[in-house]
PDB file of C-alpha atoms in Angstrom:
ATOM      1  CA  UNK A   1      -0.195  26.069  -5.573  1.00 73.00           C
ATOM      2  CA  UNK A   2       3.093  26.360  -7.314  1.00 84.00           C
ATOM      3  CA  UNK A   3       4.325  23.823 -10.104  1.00 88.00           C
ATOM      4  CA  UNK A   4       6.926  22.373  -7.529  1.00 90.00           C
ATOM      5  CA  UNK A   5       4.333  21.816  -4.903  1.00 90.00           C
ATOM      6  CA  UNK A   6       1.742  20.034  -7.025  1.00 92.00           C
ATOM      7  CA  UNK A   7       4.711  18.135  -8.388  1.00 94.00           C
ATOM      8  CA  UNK A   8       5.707  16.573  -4.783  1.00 93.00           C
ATOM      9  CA  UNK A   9       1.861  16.660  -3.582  1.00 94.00           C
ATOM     10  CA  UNK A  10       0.968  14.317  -6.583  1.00 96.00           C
ATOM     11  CA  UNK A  11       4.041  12.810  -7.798  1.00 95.00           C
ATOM     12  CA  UNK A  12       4.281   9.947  -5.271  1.00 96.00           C
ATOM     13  CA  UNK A  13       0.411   9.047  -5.866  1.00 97.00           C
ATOM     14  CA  UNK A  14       0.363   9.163  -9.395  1.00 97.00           C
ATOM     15  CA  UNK A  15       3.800   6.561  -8.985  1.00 97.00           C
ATOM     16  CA  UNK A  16       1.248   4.825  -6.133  1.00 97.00           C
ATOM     17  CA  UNK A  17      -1.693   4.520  -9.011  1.00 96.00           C
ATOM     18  CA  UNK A  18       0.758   3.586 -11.844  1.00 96.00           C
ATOM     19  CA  UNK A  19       1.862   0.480  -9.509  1.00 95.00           C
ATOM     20  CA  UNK A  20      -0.904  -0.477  -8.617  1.00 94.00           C
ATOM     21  CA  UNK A  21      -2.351  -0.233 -12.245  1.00 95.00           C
ATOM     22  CA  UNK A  22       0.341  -2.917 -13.507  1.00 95.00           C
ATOM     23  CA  UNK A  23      -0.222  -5.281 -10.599  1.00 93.00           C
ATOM     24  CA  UNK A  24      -3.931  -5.203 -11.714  1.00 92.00           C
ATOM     25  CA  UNK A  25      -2.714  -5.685 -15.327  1.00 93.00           C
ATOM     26  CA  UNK A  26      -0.354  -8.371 -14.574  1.00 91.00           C
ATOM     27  CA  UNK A  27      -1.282 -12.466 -15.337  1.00 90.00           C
ATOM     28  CA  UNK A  28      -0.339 -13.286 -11.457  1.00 91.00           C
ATOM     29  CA  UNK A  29      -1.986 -12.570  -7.966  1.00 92.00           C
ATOM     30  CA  UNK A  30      -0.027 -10.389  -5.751  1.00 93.00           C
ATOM     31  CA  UNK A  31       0.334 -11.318  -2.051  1.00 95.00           C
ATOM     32  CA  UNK A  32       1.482  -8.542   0.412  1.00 94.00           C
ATOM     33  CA  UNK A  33       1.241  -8.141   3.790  1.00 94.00           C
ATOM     34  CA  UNK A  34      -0.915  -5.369   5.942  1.00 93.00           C
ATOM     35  CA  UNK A  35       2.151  -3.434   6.848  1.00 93.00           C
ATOM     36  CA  UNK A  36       3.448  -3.410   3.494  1.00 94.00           C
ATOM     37  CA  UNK A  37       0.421  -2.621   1.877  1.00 94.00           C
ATOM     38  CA  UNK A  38      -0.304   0.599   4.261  1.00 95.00           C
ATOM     39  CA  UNK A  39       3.643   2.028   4.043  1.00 96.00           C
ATOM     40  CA  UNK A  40       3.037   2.316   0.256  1.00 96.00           C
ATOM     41  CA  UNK A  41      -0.431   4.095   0.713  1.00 96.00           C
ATOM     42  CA  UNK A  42       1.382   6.126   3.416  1.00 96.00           C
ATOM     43  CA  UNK A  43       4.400   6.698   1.133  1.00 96.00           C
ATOM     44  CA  UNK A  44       1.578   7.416  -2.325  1.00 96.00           C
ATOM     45  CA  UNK A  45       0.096  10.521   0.072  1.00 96.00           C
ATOM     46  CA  UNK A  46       3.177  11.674   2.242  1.00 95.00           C
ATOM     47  CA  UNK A  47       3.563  14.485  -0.552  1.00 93.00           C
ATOM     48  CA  UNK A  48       0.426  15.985   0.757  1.00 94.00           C
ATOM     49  CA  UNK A  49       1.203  15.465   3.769  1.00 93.00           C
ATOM     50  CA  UNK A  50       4.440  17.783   2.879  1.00 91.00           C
ATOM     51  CA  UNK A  51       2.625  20.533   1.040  1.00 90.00           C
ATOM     52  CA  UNK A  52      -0.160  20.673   3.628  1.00 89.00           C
ATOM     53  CA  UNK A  53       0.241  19.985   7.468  1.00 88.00           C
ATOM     54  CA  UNK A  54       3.748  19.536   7.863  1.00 86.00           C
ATOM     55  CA  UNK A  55       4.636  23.071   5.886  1.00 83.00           C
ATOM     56  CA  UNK A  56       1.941  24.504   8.017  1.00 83.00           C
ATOM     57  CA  UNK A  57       3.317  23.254  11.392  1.00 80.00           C
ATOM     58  CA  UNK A  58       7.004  24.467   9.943  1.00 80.00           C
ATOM     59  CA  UNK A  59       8.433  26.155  13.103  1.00 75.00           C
ATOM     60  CA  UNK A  60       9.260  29.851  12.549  1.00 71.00           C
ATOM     61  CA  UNK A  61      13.199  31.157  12.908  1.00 64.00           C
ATOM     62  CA  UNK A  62      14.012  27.254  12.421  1.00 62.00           C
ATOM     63  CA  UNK A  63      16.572  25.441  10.360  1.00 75.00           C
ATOM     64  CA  UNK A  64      14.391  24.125   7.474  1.00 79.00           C
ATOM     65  CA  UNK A  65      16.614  21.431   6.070  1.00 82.00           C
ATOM     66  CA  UNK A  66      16.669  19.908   9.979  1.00 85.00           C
ATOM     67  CA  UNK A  67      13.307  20.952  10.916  1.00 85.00           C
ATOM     68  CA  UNK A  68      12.221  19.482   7.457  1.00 87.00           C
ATOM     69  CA  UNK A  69      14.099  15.779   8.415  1.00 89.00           C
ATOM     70  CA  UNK A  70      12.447  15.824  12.115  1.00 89.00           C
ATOM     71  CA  UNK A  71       9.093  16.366  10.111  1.00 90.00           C
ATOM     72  CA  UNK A  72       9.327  13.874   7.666  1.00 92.00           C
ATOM     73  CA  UNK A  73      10.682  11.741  10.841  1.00 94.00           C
ATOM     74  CA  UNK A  74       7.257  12.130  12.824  1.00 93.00           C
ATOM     75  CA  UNK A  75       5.646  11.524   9.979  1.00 94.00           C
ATOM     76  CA  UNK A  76       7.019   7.911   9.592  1.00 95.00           C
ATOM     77  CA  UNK A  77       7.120   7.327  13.262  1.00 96.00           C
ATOM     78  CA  UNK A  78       3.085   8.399  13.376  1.00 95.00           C
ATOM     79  CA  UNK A  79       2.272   6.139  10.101  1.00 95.00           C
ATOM     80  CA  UNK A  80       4.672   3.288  11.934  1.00 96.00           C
ATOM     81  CA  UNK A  81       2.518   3.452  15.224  1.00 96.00           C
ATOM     82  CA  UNK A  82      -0.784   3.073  13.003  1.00 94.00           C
ATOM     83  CA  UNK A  83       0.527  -0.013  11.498  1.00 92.00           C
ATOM     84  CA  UNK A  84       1.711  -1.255  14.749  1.00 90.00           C
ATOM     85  CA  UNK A  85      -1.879  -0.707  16.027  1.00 90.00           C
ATOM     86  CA  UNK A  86      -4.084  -2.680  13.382  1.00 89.00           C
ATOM     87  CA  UNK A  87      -4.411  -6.023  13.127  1.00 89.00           C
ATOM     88  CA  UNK A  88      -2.461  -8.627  11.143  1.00 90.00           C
ATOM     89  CA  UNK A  89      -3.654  -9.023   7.740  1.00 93.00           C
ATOM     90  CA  UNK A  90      -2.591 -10.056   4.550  1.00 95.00           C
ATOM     91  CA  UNK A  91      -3.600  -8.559   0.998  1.00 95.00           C
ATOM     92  CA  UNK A  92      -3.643 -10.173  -2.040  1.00 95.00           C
ATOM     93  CA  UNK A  93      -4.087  -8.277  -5.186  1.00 94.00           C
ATOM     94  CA  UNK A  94      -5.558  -9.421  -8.657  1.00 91.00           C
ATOM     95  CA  UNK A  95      -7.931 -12.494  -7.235  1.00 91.00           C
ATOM     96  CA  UNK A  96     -11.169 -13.163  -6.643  1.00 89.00           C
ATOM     97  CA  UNK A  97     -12.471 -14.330  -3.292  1.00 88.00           C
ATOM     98  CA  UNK A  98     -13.028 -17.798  -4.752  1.00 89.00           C
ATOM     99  CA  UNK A  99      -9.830 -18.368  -6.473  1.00 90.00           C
ATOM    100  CA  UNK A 100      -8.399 -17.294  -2.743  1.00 91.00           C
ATOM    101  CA  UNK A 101     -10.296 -19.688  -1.094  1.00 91.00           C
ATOM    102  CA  UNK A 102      -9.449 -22.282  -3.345  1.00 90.00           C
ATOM    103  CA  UNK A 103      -5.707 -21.672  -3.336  1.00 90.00           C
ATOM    104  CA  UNK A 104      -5.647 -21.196   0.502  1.00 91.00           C
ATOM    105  CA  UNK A 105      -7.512 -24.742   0.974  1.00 90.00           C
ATOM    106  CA  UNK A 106      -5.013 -26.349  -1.618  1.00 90.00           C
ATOM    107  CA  UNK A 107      -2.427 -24.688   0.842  1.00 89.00           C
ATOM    108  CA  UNK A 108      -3.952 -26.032   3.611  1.00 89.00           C
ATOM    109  CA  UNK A 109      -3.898 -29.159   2.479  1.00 88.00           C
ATOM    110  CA  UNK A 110      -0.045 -29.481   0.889  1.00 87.00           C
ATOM    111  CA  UNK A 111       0.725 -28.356   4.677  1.00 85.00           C
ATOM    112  CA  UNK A 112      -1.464 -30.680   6.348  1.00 86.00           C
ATOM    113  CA  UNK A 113      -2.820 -27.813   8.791  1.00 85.00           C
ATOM    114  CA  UNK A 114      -5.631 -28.578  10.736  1.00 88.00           C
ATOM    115  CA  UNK A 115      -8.494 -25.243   9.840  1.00 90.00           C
ATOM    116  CA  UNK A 116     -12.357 -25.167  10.535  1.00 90.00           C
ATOM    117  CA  UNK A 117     -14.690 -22.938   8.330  1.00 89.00           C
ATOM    118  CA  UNK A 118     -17.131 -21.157   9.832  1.00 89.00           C
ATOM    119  CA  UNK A 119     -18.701 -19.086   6.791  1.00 87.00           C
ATOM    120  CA  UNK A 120     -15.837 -16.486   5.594  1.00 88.00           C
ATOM    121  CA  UNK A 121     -13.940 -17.230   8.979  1.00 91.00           C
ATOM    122  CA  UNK A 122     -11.267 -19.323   9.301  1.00 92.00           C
ATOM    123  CA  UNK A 123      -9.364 -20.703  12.190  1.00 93.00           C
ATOM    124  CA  UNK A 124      -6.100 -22.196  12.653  1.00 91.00           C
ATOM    125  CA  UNK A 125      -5.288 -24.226  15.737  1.00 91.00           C
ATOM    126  CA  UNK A 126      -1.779 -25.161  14.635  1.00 90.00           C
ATOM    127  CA  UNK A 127      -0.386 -21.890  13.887  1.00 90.00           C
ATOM    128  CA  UNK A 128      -2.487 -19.732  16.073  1.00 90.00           C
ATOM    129  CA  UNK A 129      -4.080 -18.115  14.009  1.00 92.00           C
ATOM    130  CA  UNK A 130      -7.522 -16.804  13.027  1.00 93.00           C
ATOM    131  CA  UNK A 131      -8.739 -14.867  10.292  1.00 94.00           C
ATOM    132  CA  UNK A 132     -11.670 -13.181   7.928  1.00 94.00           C
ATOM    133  CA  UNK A 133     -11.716 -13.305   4.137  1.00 94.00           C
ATOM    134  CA  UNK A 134     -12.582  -9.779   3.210  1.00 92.00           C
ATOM    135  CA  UNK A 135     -12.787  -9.053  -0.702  1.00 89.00           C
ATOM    136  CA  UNK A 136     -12.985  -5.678  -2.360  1.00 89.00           C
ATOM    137  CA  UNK A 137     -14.345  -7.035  -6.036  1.00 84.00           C
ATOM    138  CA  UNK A 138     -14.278  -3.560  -7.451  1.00 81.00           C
ATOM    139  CA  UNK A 139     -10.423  -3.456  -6.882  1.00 83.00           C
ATOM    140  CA  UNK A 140     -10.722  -7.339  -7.098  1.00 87.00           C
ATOM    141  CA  UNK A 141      -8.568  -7.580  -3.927  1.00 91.00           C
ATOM    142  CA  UNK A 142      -8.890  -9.905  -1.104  1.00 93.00           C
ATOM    143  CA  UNK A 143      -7.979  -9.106   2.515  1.00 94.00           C
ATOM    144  CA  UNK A 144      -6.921 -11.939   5.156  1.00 94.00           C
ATOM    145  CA  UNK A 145      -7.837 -10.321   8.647  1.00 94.00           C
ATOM    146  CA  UNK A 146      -7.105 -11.523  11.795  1.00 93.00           C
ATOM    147  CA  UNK A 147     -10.098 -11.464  13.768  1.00 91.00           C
ATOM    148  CA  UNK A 148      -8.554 -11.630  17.348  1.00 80.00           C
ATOM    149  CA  UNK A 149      -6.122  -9.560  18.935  1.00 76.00           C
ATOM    150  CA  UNK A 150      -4.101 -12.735  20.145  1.00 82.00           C
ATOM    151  CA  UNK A 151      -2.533 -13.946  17.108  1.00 85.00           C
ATOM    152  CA  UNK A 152       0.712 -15.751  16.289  1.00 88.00           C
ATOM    153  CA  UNK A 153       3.431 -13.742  14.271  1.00 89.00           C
ATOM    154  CA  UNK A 154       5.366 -17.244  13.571  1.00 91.00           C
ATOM    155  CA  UNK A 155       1.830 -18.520  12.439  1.00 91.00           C
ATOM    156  CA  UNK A 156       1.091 -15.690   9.771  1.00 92.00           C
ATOM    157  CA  UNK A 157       4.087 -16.085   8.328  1.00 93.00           C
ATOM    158  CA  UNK A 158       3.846 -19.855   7.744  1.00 92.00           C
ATOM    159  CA  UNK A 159       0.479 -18.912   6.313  1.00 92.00           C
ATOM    160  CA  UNK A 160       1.989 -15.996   4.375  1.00 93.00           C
ATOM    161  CA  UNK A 161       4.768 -18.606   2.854  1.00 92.00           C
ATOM    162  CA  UNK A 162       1.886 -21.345   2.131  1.00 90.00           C
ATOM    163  CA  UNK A 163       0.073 -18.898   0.213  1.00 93.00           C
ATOM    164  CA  UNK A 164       3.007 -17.706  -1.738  1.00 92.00           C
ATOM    165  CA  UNK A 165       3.931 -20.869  -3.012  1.00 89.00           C
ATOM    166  CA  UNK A 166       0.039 -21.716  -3.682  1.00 90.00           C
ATOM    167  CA  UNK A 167      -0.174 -19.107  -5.939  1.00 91.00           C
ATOM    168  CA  UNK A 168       2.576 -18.604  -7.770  1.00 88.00           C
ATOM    169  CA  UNK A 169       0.835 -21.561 -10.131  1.00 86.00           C
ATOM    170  CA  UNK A 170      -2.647 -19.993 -10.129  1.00 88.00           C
ATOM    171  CA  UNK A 171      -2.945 -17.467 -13.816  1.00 88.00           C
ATOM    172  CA  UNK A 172      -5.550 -15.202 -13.834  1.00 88.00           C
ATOM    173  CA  UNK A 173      -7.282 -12.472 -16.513  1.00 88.00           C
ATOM    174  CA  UNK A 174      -5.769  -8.655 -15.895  1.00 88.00           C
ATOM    175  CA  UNK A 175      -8.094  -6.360 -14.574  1.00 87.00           C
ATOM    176  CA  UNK A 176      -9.733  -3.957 -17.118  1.00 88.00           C
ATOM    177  CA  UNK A 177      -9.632  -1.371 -14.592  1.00 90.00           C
ATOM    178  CA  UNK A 178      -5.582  -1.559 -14.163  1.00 92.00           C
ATOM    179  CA  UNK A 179      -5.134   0.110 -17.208  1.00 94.00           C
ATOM    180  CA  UNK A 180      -7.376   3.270 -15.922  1.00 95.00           C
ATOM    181  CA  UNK A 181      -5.365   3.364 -13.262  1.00 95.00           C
ATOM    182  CA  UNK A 182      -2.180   3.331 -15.499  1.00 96.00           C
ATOM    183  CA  UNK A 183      -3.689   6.180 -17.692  1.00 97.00           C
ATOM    184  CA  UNK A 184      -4.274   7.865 -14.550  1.00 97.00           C
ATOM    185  CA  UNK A 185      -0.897   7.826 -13.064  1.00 97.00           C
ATOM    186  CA  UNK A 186       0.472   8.630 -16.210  1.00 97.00           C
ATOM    187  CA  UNK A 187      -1.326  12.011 -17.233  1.00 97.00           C
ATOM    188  CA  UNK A 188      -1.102  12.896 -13.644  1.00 96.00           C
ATOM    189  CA  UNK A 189       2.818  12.856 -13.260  1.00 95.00           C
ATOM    190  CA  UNK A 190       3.325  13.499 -17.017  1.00 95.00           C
ATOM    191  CA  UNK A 191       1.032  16.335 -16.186  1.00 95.00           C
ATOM    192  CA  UNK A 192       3.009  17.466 -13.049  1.00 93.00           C
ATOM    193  CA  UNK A 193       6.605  16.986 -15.047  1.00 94.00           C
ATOM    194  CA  UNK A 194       5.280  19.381 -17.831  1.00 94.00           C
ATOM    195  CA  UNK A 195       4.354  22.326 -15.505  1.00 92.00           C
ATOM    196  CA  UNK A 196       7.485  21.840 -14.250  1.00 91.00           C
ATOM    197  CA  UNK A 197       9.616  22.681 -17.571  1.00 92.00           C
ATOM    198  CA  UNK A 198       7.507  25.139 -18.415  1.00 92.00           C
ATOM    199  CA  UNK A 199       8.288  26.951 -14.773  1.00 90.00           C
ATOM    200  CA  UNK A 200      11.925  26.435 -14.393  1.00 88.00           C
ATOM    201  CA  UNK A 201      12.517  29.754 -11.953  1.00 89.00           C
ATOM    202  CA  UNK A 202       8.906  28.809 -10.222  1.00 87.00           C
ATOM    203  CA  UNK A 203      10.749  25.514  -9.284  1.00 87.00           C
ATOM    204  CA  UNK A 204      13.891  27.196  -8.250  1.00 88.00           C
ATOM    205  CA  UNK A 205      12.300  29.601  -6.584  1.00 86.00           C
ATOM    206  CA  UNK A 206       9.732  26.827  -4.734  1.00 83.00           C
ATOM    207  CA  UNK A 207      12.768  24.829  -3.888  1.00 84.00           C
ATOM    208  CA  UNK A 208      14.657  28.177  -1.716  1.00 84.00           C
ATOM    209  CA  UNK A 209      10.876  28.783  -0.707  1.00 82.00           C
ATOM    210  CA  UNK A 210      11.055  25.194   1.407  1.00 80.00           C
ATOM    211  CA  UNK A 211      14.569  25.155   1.864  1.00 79.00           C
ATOM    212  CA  UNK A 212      15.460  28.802   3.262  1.00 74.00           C
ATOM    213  CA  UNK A 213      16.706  29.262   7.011  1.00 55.00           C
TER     214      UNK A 213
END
């Protein structure tokens, strides 16, 4: 693979990885939504998507600026009907499942919402709305997933604004393994963006390569 190519297959992750490596680094939680969180992890690998099965599936005798844009079109409209199809959820980055569950039930209370525990389920009659705590300690990410396909959108949002506002007071200690992650992204796009000088005419020549008609 050419120095252009590994440039767009890995630029957008190492970007992904060096974001993700400060949000682990950083002093506050980070509360994102489902959708959200799986348009950036689409968006971190769409450059090997682009180097792989959409060049493949490039139409012969075609346009490729047009046939490139109705490509990279299917793309999103595929990753869009994927995130249509799961389940609400909401991540939040840099916490522990305790600190979420005692933020959420401080939430819960400054609200006034009626909820019933059942073990790491959660159910809320008032907004319609009913949930799993799912944590990923290695990452130390939590995961609020619905746990019925009947849910409330008005109802996860109220949740999603309760939480906000819970946590913006809650300080916690960065994650040692954010600054891998930064290291990571770094070497692997400064990495990429050196091959790149060093090849100017590969990189021209990639660019006419993807671009010709």
């Amino acid at each position: 693979m050419d120095a252009l190519r590994t440039f767009i297959a890995l630029g957008p992750l190492a970007v992904y990885l060096l974001l993700m490596g400060l949000v682990n680094v950083s002093r506050r939680p980070l509360l994102t939504t489902g959708s959200r969180d799986f348009y950036a992890l689409g968006i971190a690998v769409a450059g090997m998507m682009i180097v792989g099965p959409l060049e493949l599936f490039m139409p012969d005798g075609a346009s490729r600026p047009i046939a490139w844009m109705l490509l990279l079109a299917l793309y999103w409209m595929c990753l869009t009907l994927l995130i249509l199809m799961i389940r609400p959820r909401l991540v939040i980055y840099n916490v522990t499942g305790e600190q979420l569950r005692q933020a959420l039930a401080a939430a819960l209370a400054r609200f006034r919402l009626e909820h019933r525990w059942a073990g790491d389920s959660l159910f809320l009659p008032e907004l319609g709305v009913q949930l799993n705590l799912e944590g990923f300690p290695a990452m130390r990410n939590v995961s609020l997933v619905a746990t019925a396909a009947k849910q409330s959108y008005r109802g996860w949002l109220k949740l999603e604004r309760a939480l906000v506002t819970e946590l913006r007071s809650l300080t916690v200690q960065p994650q040692p393994l954010g600054y891998a992650l930064i290291c990571l992204g770094l070497l692997t796009l400064g990495g990429c963006m050196t091959w790149m000088l060093m090849r100017p005419q590969e990189v021209v020549e990639g660019v006419f390569e993807l671009l010709r008609t």
